[in-house]
mmCIF file of C-alpha atoms in Angstrom:
data_model
loop_
_atom_site.group_PDB
_atom_site.id
_atom_site.type_symbol
_atom_site.label_atom_id
_atom_site.label_comp_id
_atom_site.label_asym_id
_atom_site.label_seq_id
_atom_site.Cartn_x
_atom_site.Cartn_y
_atom_site.Cartn_z
ATOM 1 C CA UNK A 427 -45.397 -56.868 47.120
ATOM 2 C CA UNK A 428 -41.871 -56.019 48.247
ATOM 3 C CA UNK A 429 -40.340 -55.209 51.578
ATOM 4 C CA UNK A 430 -39.887 -51.485 52.093
ATOM 5 C CA UNK A 431 -36.186 -51.790 52.936
ATOM 6 C CA UNK A 432 -35.488 -53.787 49.784
ATOM 7 C CA UNK A 433 -37.547 -51.442 47.600
ATOM 8 C CA UNK A 434 -35.754 -48.499 49.160
ATOM 9 C CA UNK A 435 -32.300 -49.967 48.438
ATOM 10 C CA UNK A 436 -33.320 -50.735 44.862
ATOM 11 C CA UNK A 437 -34.451 -47.172 44.340
ATOM 12 C CA UNK A 438 -31.309 -45.834 46.016
ATOM 13 C CA UNK A 439 -29.238 -47.886 43.574
ATOM 14 C CA UNK A 440 -31.041 -46.262 40.670
ATOM 15 C CA UNK A 441 -30.618 -42.863 42.232
ATOM 16 C CA UNK A 442 -26.890 -43.496 42.702
ATOM 17 C CA UNK A 443 -26.603 -44.332 39.005
ATOM 18 C CA UNK A 444 -28.427 -41.110 38.131
ATOM 19 C CA UNK A 445 -26.226 -39.221 40.582
ATOM 20 C CA UNK A 446 -23.107 -40.632 38.970
ATOM 21 C CA UNK A 447 -24.332 -39.595 35.528
ATOM 22 C CA UNK A 448 -25.242 -36.129 36.806
ATOM 23 C CA UNK A 449 -21.840 -35.836 38.469
ATOM 24 C CA UNK A 450 -20.143 -36.740 35.199
ATOM 25 C CA UNK A 451 -22.288 -34.252 33.271
ATOM 26 C CA UNK A 452 -21.619 -31.543 35.834
ATOM 27 C CA UNK A 453 -17.885 -32.176 35.550
ATOM 28 C CA UNK A 454 -18.126 -31.983 31.763
ATOM 29 C CA UNK A 455 -20.175 -28.789 32.022
ATOM 30 C CA UNK A 456 -17.670 -27.307 34.455
ATOM 31 C CA UNK A 457 -14.870 -28.240 32.080
ATOM 32 C CA UNK A 458 -16.691 -26.518 29.227
ATOM 33 C CA UNK A 459 -17.268 -23.456 31.402
ATOM 34 C CA UNK A 460 -13.572 -23.341 32.242
ATOM 35 C CA UNK A 461 -12.681 -23.796 28.591
ATOM 36 C CA UNK A 462 -14.988 -20.952 27.559
ATOM 37 C CA UNK A 463 -13.638 -18.760 30.357
ATOM 38 C CA UNK A 464 -10.121 -19.480 29.150
ATOM 39 C CA UNK A 465 -11.210 -18.690 25.597
ATOM 40 C CA UNK A 466 -12.734 -15.441 26.795
ATOM 41 C CA UNK A 467 -9.524 -14.511 28.616
ATOM 42 C CA UNK A 468 -7.518 -15.324 25.488
ATOM 43 C CA UNK A 469 -9.852 -13.240 23.311
ATOM 44 C CA UNK A 470 -9.704 -10.378 25.799
ATOM 45 C CA UNK A 471 -5.918 -10.603 25.860
ATOM 46 C CA UNK A 472 -5.775 -10.736 22.075
ATOM 47 C CA UNK A 473 -8.148 -7.775 21.756
ATOM 48 C CA UNK A 474 -6.117 -5.818 24.307
ATOM 49 C CA UNK A 475 -2.916 -6.610 22.430
ATOM 50 C CA UNK A 476 -4.372 -5.583 19.074
ATOM 51 C CA UNK A 477 -5.860 -2.435 20.644
ATOM 52 C CA UNK A 478 -2.477 -1.528 22.076
ATOM 53 C CA UNK A 479 -0.709 -2.111 18.745
ATOM 54 C CA UNK A 480 -3.330 -0.170 16.783
ATOM 55 C CA UNK A 481 -3.148 2.689 19.275
ATOM 56 C CA UNK A 482 0.632 2.675 18.985
ATOM 57 C CA UNK A 483 0.353 2.634 15.193
ATOM 58 C CA UNK A 484 -1.950 5.650 15.066
ATOM 59 C CA UNK A 485 0.212 7.416 17.629
ATOM 60 C CA UNK A 486 3.181 6.756 15.354
ATOM 61 C CA UNK A 487 1.233 8.032 12.324
ATOM 62 C CA UNK A 488 0.224 11.217 14.150
ATOM 63 C CA UNK A 489 3.799 11.805 15.278
ATOM 64 C CA UNK A 490 5.126 11.288 11.765
ATOM 65 C CA UNK A 491 2.491 13.611 10.295
ATOM 66 C CA UNK A 492 3.143 16.275 12.909
ATOM 67 C CA UNK A 493 6.894 16.079 12.303
ATOM 68 C CA UNK A 494 6.343 16.270 8.570
ATOM 69 C CA UNK A 495 3.982 19.232 9.010
ATOM 70 C CA UNK A 496 6.653 21.064 11.019
ATOM 71 C CA UNK A 497 9.286 20.333 8.362
ATOM 72 C CA UNK A 498 7.054 21.543 5.511
ATOM 73 C CA UNK A 499 5.979 24.706 7.335
ATOM 74 C CA UNK A 500 9.587 25.368 8.331
ATOM 75 C CA UNK A 501 10.673 24.998 4.698
ATOM 76 C CA UNK A 502 7.926 27.380 3.550
ATOM 77 C CA UNK A 503 8.956 29.907 6.216
ATOM 78 C CA UNK A 504 12.644 29.583 5.262
ATOM 79 C CA UNK A 505 11.884 30.151 1.593
ATOM 80 C CA UNK A 506 9.573 33.062 2.396
ATOM 81 C CA UNK A 507 12.299 34.739 4.459
ATOM 82 C CA UNK A 508 14.877 34.187 1.715
ATOM 83 C CA UNK A 509 12.630 35.664 -0.970
ATOM 84 C CA UNK A 510 11.559 38.489 1.342
ATOM 85 C CA UNK A 511 15.168 39.468 2.084
ATOM 86 C CA UNK A 512 16.031 39.459 -1.617
ATOM 87 C CA UNK A 513 13.017 41.599 -2.457
ATOM 88 C CA UNK A 514 13.771 43.965 0.453
ATOM 89 C CA UNK A 515 17.325 44.476 -0.828
ATOM 90 C CA UNK A 516 16.003 45.248 -4.306
ATOM 91 C CA UNK A 517 13.405 47.643 -2.900
ATOM 92 C CA UNK A 518 16.161 49.492 -1.034
ATOM 93 C CA UNK A 519 18.307 49.695 -4.180
ATOM 94 C CA UNK A 520 15.371 50.928 -6.219
ATOM 95 C CA UNK A 521 14.500 53.535 -3.581
ATOM 96 C CA UNK A 522 18.058 54.865 -3.899
ATOM 97 C CA UNK A 523 17.725 54.774 -7.661
ATOM 98 C CA UNK A 524 14.443 56.628 -7.410
ATOM 99 C CA UNK A 525 16.082 59.389 -5.391
ATOM 100 C CA UNK A 526 18.858 59.638 -7.976
ATOM 101 C CA UNK A 527 16.300 59.897 -10.765
ATOM 102 C CA UNK A 528 14.350 62.553 -8.857
ATOM 103 C CA UNK A 529 17.550 64.603 -8.536
ATOM 104 C CA UNK A 530 18.271 64.300 -12.251
ATOM 105 C CA UNK A 531 14.688 65.298 -13.055
ATOM 106 C CA UNK A 532 14.962 68.453 -10.905
ATOM 107 C CA UNK A 533 18.248 69.417 -12.566
ATOM 108 C CA UNK A 534 16.809 68.947 -16.062
ATOM 109 C CA UNK A 535 13.705 70.958 -15.125
ATOM 110 C CA UNK A 536 15.948 73.789 -13.942
ATOM 111 C CA UNK A 537 17.857 73.737 -17.230
ATOM 112 C CA UNK A 538 14.598 73.744 -19.179
ATOM 113 C CA UNK A 539 13.467 76.843 -17.242
ATOM 114 C CA UNK A 540 16.753 78.763 -17.816
ATOM 115 C CA UNK A 541 16.757 81.745 -20.183
ATOM 116 C CA UNK A 542 20.540 81.761 -20.686
ATOM 117 C CA UNK A 543 21.243 79.655 -23.813
ATOM 118 C CA UNK A 544 24.976 79.490 -23.095
ATOM 119 C CA UNK A 545 24.430 77.672 -19.785
ATOM 120 C CA UNK A 546 22.025 75.224 -21.421
ATOM 121 C CA UNK A 547 24.438 74.474 -24.241
ATOM 122 C CA UNK A 548 27.359 73.992 -21.889
ATOM 123 C CA UNK A 549 25.450 71.266 -19.981
ATOM 124 C CA UNK A 550 26.579 67.714 -20.950
ATOM 125 C CA UNK A 551 24.195 65.670 -23.057
ATOM 126 C CA UNK A 552 21.360 64.333 -20.844
ATOM 127 C CA UNK A 553 20.413 61.445 -23.173
ATOM 128 C CA UNK A 554 22.544 58.929 -21.251
ATOM 129 C CA UNK A 555 20.569 59.665 -18.078
ATOM 130 C CA UNK A 556 17.878 57.299 -19.342
ATOM 131 C CA UNK A 557 20.001 54.167 -19.009
ATOM 132 C CA UNK A 558 17.756 51.381 -20.370
ATOM 133 C CA UNK A 559 20.479 48.820 -19.670
ATOM 134 C CA UNK A 560 20.380 49.809 -16.016
ATOM 135 C CA UNK A 561 16.609 49.395 -16.022
ATOM 136 C CA UNK A 562 16.889 45.960 -17.614
ATOM 137 C CA UNK A 563 19.502 44.999 -15.013
ATOM 138 C CA UNK A 564 17.110 45.916 -12.208
ATOM 139 C CA UNK A 565 14.301 43.991 -13.910
ATOM 140 C CA UNK A 566 16.597 40.967 -14.065
ATOM 141 C CA UNK A 567 17.378 41.384 -10.368
ATOM 142 C CA UNK A 568 13.663 41.528 -9.577
ATOM 143 C CA UNK A 569 13.023 38.291 -11.442
ATOM 144 C CA UNK A 570 16.174 36.812 -9.949
ATOM 145 C CA UNK A 571 14.885 37.462 -6.456
ATOM 146 C CA UNK A 572 13.197 34.120 -6.854
ATOM 147 C CA UNK A 573 9.901 32.660 -5.756
ATOM 148 C CA UNK A 574 8.785 29.967 -3.390
ATOM 149 C CA UNK A 575 10.224 26.638 -4.550
ATOM 150 C CA UNK A 576 6.904 24.836 -4.966
ATOM 151 C CA UNK A 577 8.696 21.819 -6.413
ATOM 152 C CA UNK A 578 10.781 21.387 -3.285
ATOM 153 C CA UNK A 579 7.733 21.834 -1.067
ATOM 154 C CA UNK A 580 5.778 19.356 -3.177
ATOM 155 C CA UNK A 581 8.671 16.906 -2.995
ATOM 156 C CA UNK A 582 8.679 17.235 0.776
ATOM 157 C CA UNK A 583 4.966 16.534 0.841
ATOM 158 C CA UNK A 584 5.514 13.469 -1.316
ATOM 159 C CA UNK A 585 7.396 11.937 1.585
ATOM 160 C CA UNK A 586 3.946 11.425 3.077
ATOM 161 C CA UNK A 587 3.627 8.500 0.698
ATOM 162 C CA UNK A 588 6.902 7.162 2.100
ATOM 163 C CA UNK A 589 5.373 7.312 5.560
ATOM 164 C CA UNK A 590 2.331 5.378 4.353
ATOM 165 C CA UNK A 591 4.593 2.887 2.578
ATOM 166 C CA UNK A 592 6.571 2.448 5.771
ATOM 167 C CA UNK A 593 3.383 1.871 7.724
ATOM 168 C CA UNK A 594 2.170 -0.687 5.177
ATOM 169 C CA UNK A 595 5.524 -2.408 5.338
ATOM 170 C CA UNK A 596 5.083 -2.659 9.093
ATOM 171 C CA UNK A 597 1.673 -4.277 8.718
ATOM 172 C CA UNK A 598 1.913 -6.317 5.556
ATOM 173 C CA UNK A 599 4.847 -8.154 4.030
ATOM 174 C CA UNK A 600 4.325 -9.086 0.420
ATOM 175 C CA UNK A 601 5.663 -12.510 -0.318
ATOM 176 C CA UNK A 602 7.910 -13.141 -3.286
ATOM 177 C CA UNK A 603 5.563 -15.584 -5.009
ATOM 178 C CA UNK A 604 2.343 -14.232 -6.494
ATOM 179 C CA UNK A 605 -0.683 -16.443 -6.556
ATOM 180 C CA UNK A 606 -1.233 -18.060 -9.960
ATOM 181 C CA UNK A 607 -3.750 -20.439 -11.502
ATOM 182 C CA UNK A 608 -2.880 -24.055 -12.168
ATOM 183 C CA UNK A 609 -3.690 -24.744 -15.825
ATOM 184 C CA UNK A 610 -3.488 -28.493 -15.235
ATOM 185 C CA UNK A 611 -6.652 -28.209 -13.084
ATOM 186 C CA UNK A 612 -8.664 -25.920 -15.412
ATOM 187 C CA UNK A 613 -11.869 -27.253 -16.947
ATOM 188 C CA UNK A 614 -12.075 -27.531 -20.739
ATOM 189 C CA UNK A 615 -14.280 -24.445 -21.065
ATOM 190 C CA UNK A 616 -12.010 -22.272 -18.959
ATOM 191 C CA UNK A 617 -9.299 -20.282 -20.713
ATOM 192 C CA UNK A 618 -6.310 -19.217 -18.608
ATOM 193 C CA UNK A 619 -4.333 -16.079 -19.518
ATOM 194 C CA UNK A 620 -0.614 -16.202 -20.222
ATOM 195 C CA UNK A 621 0.264 -14.679 -16.859
ATOM 196 C CA UNK A 622 -2.057 -17.234 -15.173
ATOM 197 C CA UNK A 623 -3.986 -14.461 -13.442
ATOM 198 C CA UNK A 624 -7.255 -14.484 -15.403
ATOM 199 C CA UNK A 625 -9.823 -17.249 -15.865
ATOM 200 C CA UNK A 626 -12.305 -16.707 -18.721
ATOM 201 C CA UNK A 627 -15.384 -18.687 -19.705
ATOM 202 C CA UNK A 628 -14.957 -19.943 -23.266
ATOM 203 C CA UNK A 629 -17.455 -21.561 -25.618
ATOM 204 C CA UNK A 630 -14.525 -23.174 -27.387
ATOM 205 C CA UNK A 631 -13.444 -26.446 -25.849
ATOM 206 C CA UNK A 632 -9.759 -26.231 -24.955
ATOM 207 C CA UNK A 633 -9.297 -29.982 -25.587
ATOM 208 C CA UNK A 634 -6.975 -30.425 -22.660
ATOM 209 C CA UNK A 635 -5.951 -33.956 -21.688
ATOM 210 C CA UNK A 636 -8.190 -35.669 -19.157
ATOM 211 C CA UNK A 637 -6.253 -36.175 -15.926
ATOM 212 C CA UNK A 638 -7.223 -36.878 -12.298
ATOM 213 C CA UNK A 639 -6.279 -33.278 -11.447
ATOM 214 C CA UNK A 640 -8.493 -31.588 -14.044
ATOM 215 C CA UNK A 641 -11.964 -30.301 -13.151
ATOM 216 C CA UNK A 642 -14.898 -31.346 -15.249
ATOM 217 C CA UNK A 643 -16.709 -28.112 -14.371
ATOM 218 C CA UNK A 644 -15.730 -24.513 -15.217
ATOM 219 C CA UNK A 645 -13.260 -24.296 -12.374
ATOM 220 C CA UNK A 646 -9.558 -23.867 -11.626
ATOM 221 C CA UNK A 647 -7.461 -23.766 -8.452
ATOM 222 C CA UNK A 648 -4.177 -22.086 -7.593
ATOM 223 C CA UNK A 649 -0.800 -23.752 -7.824
ATOM 224 C CA UNK A 650 -0.019 -22.763 -4.292
ATOM 225 C CA UNK A 651 -1.626 -23.953 -1.075
ATOM 226 C CA UNK A 652 -1.550 -22.474 2.425
ATOM 227 C CA UNK A 653 -1.187 -24.577 5.549
ATOM 228 C CA UNK A 654 -0.257 -21.883 8.063
ATOM 229 C CA UNK A 655 -0.256 -18.149 8.656
ATOM 230 C CA UNK A 656 -2.544 -15.302 7.709
ATOM 231 C CA UNK A 657 -2.940 -14.433 4.019
ATOM 232 C CA UNK A 658 -5.231 -12.555 1.693
ATOM 233 C CA UNK A 659 -5.749 -12.301 -2.057
ATOM 234 C CA UNK A 660 -8.002 -10.154 -4.228
ATOM 235 C CA UNK A 661 -10.087 -10.793 -7.311
ATOM 236 C CA UNK A 662 -11.619 -8.472 -9.910
ATOM 237 C CA UNK A 663 -15.071 -9.890 -10.698
ATOM 238 C CA UNK A 664 -16.443 -6.831 -12.531
ATOM 239 C CA UNK A 665 -16.381 -8.641 -15.901
ATOM 240 C CA UNK A 666 -18.512 -11.591 -14.777
ATOM 241 C CA UNK A 667 -22.126 -11.995 -13.663
ATOM 242 C CA UNK A 668 -22.173 -15.607 -12.419
ATOM 243 C CA UNK A 669 -19.185 -16.733 -10.415
ATOM 244 C CA UNK A 670 -17.929 -18.465 -7.313
ATOM 245 C CA UNK A 671 -14.618 -17.878 -5.593
ATOM 246 C CA UNK A 672 -13.059 -19.108 -2.385
ATOM 247 C CA UNK A 673 -10.739 -21.816 -1.130
ATOM 248 C CA UNK A 674 -10.692 -25.604 -1.171
ATOM 249 C CA UNK A 675 -8.690 -28.641 -0.133
ATOM 250 C CA UNK A 676 -6.596 -30.276 -2.863
ATOM 251 C CA UNK A 677 -8.546 -33.496 -2.211
ATOM 252 C CA UNK A 678 -11.736 -31.932 -3.610
ATOM 253 C CA UNK A 679 -13.507 -34.059 -6.227
ATOM 254 C CA UNK A 680 -12.693 -33.127 -9.804
ATOM 255 C CA UNK A 681 -15.753 -34.599 -11.522
ATOM 256 C CA UNK A 682 -19.503 -34.368 -10.988
ATOM 257 C CA UNK A 683 -21.644 -31.693 -9.355
ATOM 258 C CA UNK A 684 -19.989 -32.326 -6.003
ATOM 259 C CA UNK A 685 -16.758 -30.926 -7.453
ATOM 260 C CA UNK A 686 -18.211 -27.393 -7.667
ATOM 261 C CA UNK A 687 -16.866 -25.257 -4.829
ATOM 262 C CA UNK A 688 -19.387 -24.890 -2.017
ATOM 263 C CA UNK A 689 -21.172 -28.100 -3.025
ATOM 264 C CA UNK A 690 -19.015 -30.275 -0.766
ATOM 265 C CA UNK A 691 -17.406 -30.286 2.659
ATOM 266 C CA UNK A 692 -13.954 -29.564 1.220
ATOM 267 C CA UNK A 693 -14.536 -26.034 -0.033
ATOM 268 C CA UNK A 694 -15.912 -22.647 0.976
ATOM 269 C CA UNK A 695 -16.985 -19.976 -1.461
ATOM 270 C CA UNK A 696 -18.642 -16.615 -2.043
ATOM 271 C CA UNK A 697 -21.200 -16.945 -4.838
ATOM 272 C CA UNK A 698 -22.995 -14.364 -6.982
ATOM 273 C CA UNK A 699 -26.473 -15.625 -7.875
ATOM 274 C CA UNK A 700 -29.327 -13.550 -9.347
ATOM 275 C CA UNK A 701 -27.490 -10.353 -8.421
ATOM 276 C CA UNK A 702 -27.320 -11.513 -4.805
ATOM 277 C CA UNK A 703 -24.467 -12.968 -2.785
ATOM 278 C CA UNK A 704 -24.207 -15.955 -0.493
ATOM 279 C CA UNK A 705 -21.450 -17.922 1.209
ATOM 280 C CA UNK A 706 -21.727 -21.671 0.647
ATOM 281 C CA UNK A 707 -20.153 -24.714 2.312
ATOM 282 C CA UNK A 708 -21.283 -28.319 1.912
ATOM 283 C CA UNK A 709 -24.318 -27.132 -0.152
ATOM 284 C CA UNK A 710 -25.509 -24.947 2.727
ATOM 285 C CA UNK A 711 -25.674 -21.250 1.943
ATOM 286 C CA UNK A 712 -25.817 -18.078 4.045
ATOM 287 C CA UNK A 713 -27.191 -15.025 2.270
ATOM 288 C CA UNK A 714 -25.146 -11.866 2.573
ATOM 289 C CA UNK A 715 -27.768 -9.201 3.221
ATOM 290 C CA UNK A 716 -27.853 -5.537 2.346
ATOM 291 C CA UNK A 717 -27.371 -3.520 -0.813
ATOM 292 C CA UNK A 718 -23.972 -4.785 -1.927
ATOM 293 C CA UNK A 719 -21.821 -4.054 -4.923
ATOM 294 C CA UNK A 720 -18.988 -6.502 -5.476
ATOM 295 C CA UNK A 721 -16.662 -5.582 -8.305
ATOM 296 C CA UNK A 722 -13.613 -6.517 -6.270
ATOM 297 C CA UNK A 723 -13.454 -9.155 -3.551
ATOM 298 C CA UNK A 724 -10.815 -9.849 -0.935
ATOM 299 C CA UNK A 725 -10.459 -13.329 0.546
ATOM 300 C CA UNK A 726 -8.690 -13.399 3.906
ATOM 301 C CA UNK A 727 -7.400 -16.605 5.509
ATOM 302 C CA UNK A 728 -6.266 -17.085 9.100
ATOM 303 C CA UNK A 729 -5.253 -20.735 8.955
ATOM 304 C CA UNK A 730 -4.433 -21.267 12.649
ATOM 305 C CA UNK A 731 -7.745 -19.700 13.695
ATOM 306 C CA UNK A 732 -9.572 -21.677 10.993
ATOM 307 C CA UNK A 733 -11.208 -18.516 9.662
ATOM 308 C CA UNK A 734 -11.997 -17.593 6.070
ATOM 309 C CA UNK A 735 -13.416 -14.107 5.467
ATOM 310 C CA UNK A 736 -14.804 -12.324 2.416
ATOM 311 C CA UNK A 737 -14.716 -8.557 1.883
ATOM 312 C CA UNK A 738 -16.119 -6.274 -0.790
ATOM 313 C CA UNK A 739 -13.666 -3.603 -1.986
ATOM 314 C CA UNK A 740 -15.894 -1.805 -4.509
ATOM 315 C CA UNK A 741 -16.821 1.383 -2.635
ATOM 316 C CA UNK A 742 -15.145 0.797 0.687
ATOM 317 C CA UNK A 743 -13.796 -2.191 2.551
ATOM 318 C CA UNK A 744 -16.924 -4.014 3.717
ATOM 319 C CA UNK A 745 -16.935 -7.289 5.603
ATOM 320 C CA UNK A 746 -19.354 -9.730 3.993
ATOM 321 C CA UNK A 747 -19.024 -12.984 5.937
ATOM 322 C CA UNK A 748 -16.600 -15.094 7.979
ATOM 323 C CA UNK A 749 -16.717 -18.880 8.253
ATOM 324 C CA UNK A 750 -14.892 -20.867 10.897
ATOM 325 C CA UNK A 751 -13.780 -24.470 10.470
ATOM 326 C CA UNK A 752 -11.248 -26.956 11.804
ATOM 327 C CA UNK A 753 -8.856 -27.041 8.852
ATOM 328 C CA UNK A 754 -7.158 -30.346 8.127
ATOM 329 C CA UNK A 755 -5.455 -29.798 4.740
ATOM 330 C CA UNK A 756 -3.690 -27.002 2.894
ATOM 331 C CA UNK A 757 -6.099 -24.556 1.270
ATOM 332 C CA UNK A 758 -5.891 -23.468 -2.376
ATOM 333 C CA UNK A 759 -7.547 -20.472 -3.979
ATOM 334 C CA UNK A 760 -10.277 -21.560 -6.398
ATOM 335 C CA UNK A 761 -12.302 -19.780 -9.108
ATOM 336 C CA UNK A 762 -15.495 -20.921 -10.807
ATOM 337 C CA UNK A 763 -16.545 -18.870 -13.863
ATOM 338 C CA UNK A 764 -19.884 -19.326 -15.638
ATOM 339 C CA UNK A 765 -19.557 -16.230 -17.868
ATOM 340 C CA UNK A 766 -17.114 -13.441 -18.620
ATOM 341 C CA UNK A 767 -13.824 -13.464 -16.802
ATOM 342 C CA UNK A 768 -12.389 -12.866 -13.359
ATOM 343 C CA UNK A 769 -8.857 -11.803 -12.564
ATOM 344 C CA UNK A 770 -6.603 -12.148 -9.573
ATOM 345 C CA UNK A 771 -5.575 -8.529 -9.236
ATOM 346 C CA UNK A 772 -2.642 -8.824 -6.880
ATOM 347 C CA UNK A 773 -0.146 -11.106 -5.257
ATOM 348 C CA UNK A 774 -0.803 -12.898 -2.031
ATOM 349 C CA UNK A 775 0.309 -11.064 1.046
ATOM 350 C CA UNK A 776 1.104 -12.392 4.472
ATOM 351 C CA UNK A 777 -0.526 -10.475 7.267
ATOM 352 C CA UNK A 778 1.936 -9.907 10.064
ATOM 353 C CA UNK A 779 1.345 -8.422 13.486
ATOM 354 C CA UNK A 780 1.138 -4.684 13.849
ATOM 355 C CA UNK A 781 4.347 -2.939 14.951
#
């Protein structure tokens, strides 16, 4: 038995402890709510900014295309007027010539109908009336009247590619250094091309020296790492059936199964397996659904956002999967080839903000 007042105070003490814990949890929850609200505002601001820049970009494209359309149509009209004036002048000259020829024909017909031989014989020779040189001169003038300069018009249209190039320059800036494969990391059954762009599976052991940097598996990483910015690189995988590609930390293991990209917590990869595709990290895979054809793959890195995305470029640009992680080391491109060969098809580009 216990006095009611004492029992009540004991229970109140417990309730105060619970209240304190609940207060702390509520404060933490409120802090998380505020953090998420701030994140939402940031995302909304970012989306609004990107929307504004994209709208401005397409407005710029439309304006450039409209201006170019006016220039091309104006050039066509100018050429048409020039050719038309030349042809009109020739038509007028030929009409005059036609009248002259009609007069000569009437005169000759009159002579042919005359019965007086003296008058006919006194008429100068009419053979020079058919002046073939004059006819050839007029033919030359007709051809010299010219035609529409299709080459000039085509050249003007080719400036459309300059517009596209200018737009690309405003969006992407290609860096001076292309991505290349680090031969010192290549496994013994991986052959690296002379330009260090292609990794091929080889049955012939390359007998490379065993070093701490070299992979024991059929794998190779890039010489260059990325620790900031937005970048992408592309790979042609059409000549291989079993492959993995992605990015990894330089501290990835180089020996054992755990060194294979995707089989550890220091790498992320897109993998082709049994004609299907999955994204793997730390031995956990996410299947990429749908009927997909991947002959070319783009890997896109936003280091500050901690995002790594994979895209298929075979038929159209198709987003396959995006992983998000708190990145703690520079990331290197990495290729794993079980058969055939895969090739880095282009240099790395930095993705800059839209104009």
